[in-house]
Tab-separated table of C-alpha atoms in Angstrom:
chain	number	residue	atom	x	y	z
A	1	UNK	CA	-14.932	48.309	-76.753
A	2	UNK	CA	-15.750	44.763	-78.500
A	3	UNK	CA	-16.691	43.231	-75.205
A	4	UNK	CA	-18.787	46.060	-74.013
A	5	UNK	CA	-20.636	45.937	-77.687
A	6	UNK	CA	-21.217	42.235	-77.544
A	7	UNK	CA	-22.919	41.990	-73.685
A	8	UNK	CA	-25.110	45.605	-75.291
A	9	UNK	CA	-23.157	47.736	-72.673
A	10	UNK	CA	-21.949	49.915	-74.576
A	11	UNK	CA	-24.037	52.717	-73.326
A	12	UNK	CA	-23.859	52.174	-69.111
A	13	UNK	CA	-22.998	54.086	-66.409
A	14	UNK	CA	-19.081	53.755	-65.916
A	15	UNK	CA	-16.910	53.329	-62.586
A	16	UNK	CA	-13.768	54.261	-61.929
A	17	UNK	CA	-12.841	51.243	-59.879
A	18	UNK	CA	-12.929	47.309	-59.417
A	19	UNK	CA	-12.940	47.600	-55.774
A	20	UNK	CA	-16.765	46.963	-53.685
A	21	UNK	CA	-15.536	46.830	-50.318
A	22	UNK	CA	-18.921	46.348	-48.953
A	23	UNK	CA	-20.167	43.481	-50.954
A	24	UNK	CA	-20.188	39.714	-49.100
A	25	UNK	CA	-21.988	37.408	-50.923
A	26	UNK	CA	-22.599	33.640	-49.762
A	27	UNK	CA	-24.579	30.587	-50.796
A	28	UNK	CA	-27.231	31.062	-48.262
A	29	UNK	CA	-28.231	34.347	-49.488
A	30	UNK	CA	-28.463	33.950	-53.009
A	31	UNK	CA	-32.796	32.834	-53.602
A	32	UNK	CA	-32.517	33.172	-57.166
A	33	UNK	CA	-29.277	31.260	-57.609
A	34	UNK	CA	-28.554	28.107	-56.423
A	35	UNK	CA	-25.031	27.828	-57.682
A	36	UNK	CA	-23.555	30.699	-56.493
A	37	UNK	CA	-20.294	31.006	-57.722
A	38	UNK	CA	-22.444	31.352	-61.150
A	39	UNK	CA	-23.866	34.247	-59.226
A	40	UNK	CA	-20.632	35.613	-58.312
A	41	UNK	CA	-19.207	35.630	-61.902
A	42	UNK	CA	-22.203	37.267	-63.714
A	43	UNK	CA	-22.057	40.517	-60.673
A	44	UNK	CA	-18.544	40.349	-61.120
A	45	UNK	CA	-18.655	40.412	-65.053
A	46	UNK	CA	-21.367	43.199	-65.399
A	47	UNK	CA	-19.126	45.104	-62.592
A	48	UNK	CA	-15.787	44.525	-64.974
A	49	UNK	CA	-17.613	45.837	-67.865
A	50	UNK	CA	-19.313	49.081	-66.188
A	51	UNK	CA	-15.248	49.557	-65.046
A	52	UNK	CA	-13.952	48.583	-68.626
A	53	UNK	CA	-16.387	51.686	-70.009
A	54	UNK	CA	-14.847	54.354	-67.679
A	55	UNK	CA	-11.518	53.052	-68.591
A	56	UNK	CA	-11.084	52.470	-72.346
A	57	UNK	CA	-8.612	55.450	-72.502
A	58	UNK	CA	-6.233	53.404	-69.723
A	59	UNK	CA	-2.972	51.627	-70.787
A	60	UNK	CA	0.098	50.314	-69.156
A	61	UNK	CA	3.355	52.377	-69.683
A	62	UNK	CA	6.558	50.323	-70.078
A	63	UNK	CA	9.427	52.789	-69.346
A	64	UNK	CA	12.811	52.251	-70.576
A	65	UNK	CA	15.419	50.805	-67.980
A	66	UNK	CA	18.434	49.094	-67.901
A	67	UNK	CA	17.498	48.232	-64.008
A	68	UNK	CA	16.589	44.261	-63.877
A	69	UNK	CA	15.406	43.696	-60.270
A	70	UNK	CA	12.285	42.448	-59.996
A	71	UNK	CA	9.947	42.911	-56.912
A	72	UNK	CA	7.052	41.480	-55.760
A	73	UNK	CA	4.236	43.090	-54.100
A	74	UNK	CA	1.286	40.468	-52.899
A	75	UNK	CA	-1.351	40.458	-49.940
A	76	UNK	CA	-3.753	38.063	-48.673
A	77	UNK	CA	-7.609	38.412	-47.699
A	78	UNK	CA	-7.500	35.887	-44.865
A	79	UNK	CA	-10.505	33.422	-44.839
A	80	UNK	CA	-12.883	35.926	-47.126
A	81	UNK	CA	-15.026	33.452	-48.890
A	82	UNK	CA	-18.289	33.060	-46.180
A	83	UNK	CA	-19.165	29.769	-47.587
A	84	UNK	CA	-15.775	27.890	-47.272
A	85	UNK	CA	-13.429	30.254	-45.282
A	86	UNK	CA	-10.171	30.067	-48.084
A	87	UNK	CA	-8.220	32.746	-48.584
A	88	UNK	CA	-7.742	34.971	-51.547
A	89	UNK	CA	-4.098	35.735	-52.614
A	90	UNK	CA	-2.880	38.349	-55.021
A	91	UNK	CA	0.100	39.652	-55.569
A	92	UNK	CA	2.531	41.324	-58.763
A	93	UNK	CA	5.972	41.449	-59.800
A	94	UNK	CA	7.438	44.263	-61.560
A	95	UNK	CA	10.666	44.546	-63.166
A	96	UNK	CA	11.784	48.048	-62.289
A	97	UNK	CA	8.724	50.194	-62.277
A	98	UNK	CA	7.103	47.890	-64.782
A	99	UNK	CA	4.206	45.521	-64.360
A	100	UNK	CA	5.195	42.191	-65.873
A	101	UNK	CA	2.558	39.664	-64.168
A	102	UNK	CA	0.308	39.754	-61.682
A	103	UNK	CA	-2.509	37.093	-60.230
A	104	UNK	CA	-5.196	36.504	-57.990
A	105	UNK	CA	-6.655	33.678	-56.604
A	106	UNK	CA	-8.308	31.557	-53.920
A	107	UNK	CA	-6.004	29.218	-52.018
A	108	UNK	CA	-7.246	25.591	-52.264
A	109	UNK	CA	-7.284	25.283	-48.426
A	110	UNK	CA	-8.238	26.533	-45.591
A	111	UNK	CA	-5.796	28.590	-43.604
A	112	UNK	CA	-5.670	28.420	-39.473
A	113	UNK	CA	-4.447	31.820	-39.237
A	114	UNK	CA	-3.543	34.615	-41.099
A	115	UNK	CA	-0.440	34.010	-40.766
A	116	UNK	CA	-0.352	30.694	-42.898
A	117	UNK	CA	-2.488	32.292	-45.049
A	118	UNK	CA	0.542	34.929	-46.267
A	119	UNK	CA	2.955	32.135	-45.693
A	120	UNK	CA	1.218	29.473	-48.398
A	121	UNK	CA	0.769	33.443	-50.340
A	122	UNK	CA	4.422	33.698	-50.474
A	123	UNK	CA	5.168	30.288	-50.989
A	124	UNK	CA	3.018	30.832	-54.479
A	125	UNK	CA	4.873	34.433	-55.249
A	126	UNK	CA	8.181	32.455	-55.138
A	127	UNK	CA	7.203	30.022	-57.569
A	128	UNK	CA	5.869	32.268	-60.467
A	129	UNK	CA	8.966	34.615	-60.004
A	130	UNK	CA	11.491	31.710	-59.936
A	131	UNK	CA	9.902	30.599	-63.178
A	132	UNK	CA	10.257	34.717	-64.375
């Protein structure tokens, strides 16, 4: 509610969801801005905070367990930055039903197939849960 106050949002239009499947953005197309990962992260911040108003009631439920396996559920968007090809890779590990971390990100090169693209995805995963 602080963060919608502060950027005067505090009366828009809410969504119920993060996702815009349709959106594809790249360098070329932006005329206004020439850096366009600054374009990127001001539509991506007004979208969070249009999603944060329809949300504010949310919250994540631990549940009581005595059940210590943890599994990890990730997924790759092969080559779906336009300008530079890289891959995005989330993924999240819960213990039980429980959501203890999750992350997204852009891999830091450029994948030859999908393929390598889950592989380096994984590769990631198994790091942050070893360190869990």
């Amino acid at each position: 509610m602080d963060l919608l106050s502060k950027a005067q949002m505090f009366d828009c239009k809410g969504i119920s969801t993060l996702a815009s499947s349709n959106d594809k953005i790249t360098a070329m197309q932006s005329t206004i801005f020439f850096d366009s990962t600054l374009y990127k992260s001001i539509v991506g911040g007004l979208h969070i905070l249009r999603y944060l108003k329809a949300t504010t009631s949310y919250g994540l439920l631990f549940s009581k367990s005595l059940d210590t396996n943890l599994n990890v559920y990730m997924d790759v968007d092969w080559a779906s930055d336009l300008d530079d090809r890289k891959s995005t890779t989330g993924f999240a590990i819960f213990m039980d039903k429980n959501l203890i971390y999750w992350n997204s990100k852009k891999q830091q090169t450029v994948a030859k197939s999908s393929t390598e693209a889950e592989y380096r995805a994984i590769g990631f995963a198994i790091i942050e849960l070893t360190w869990i």
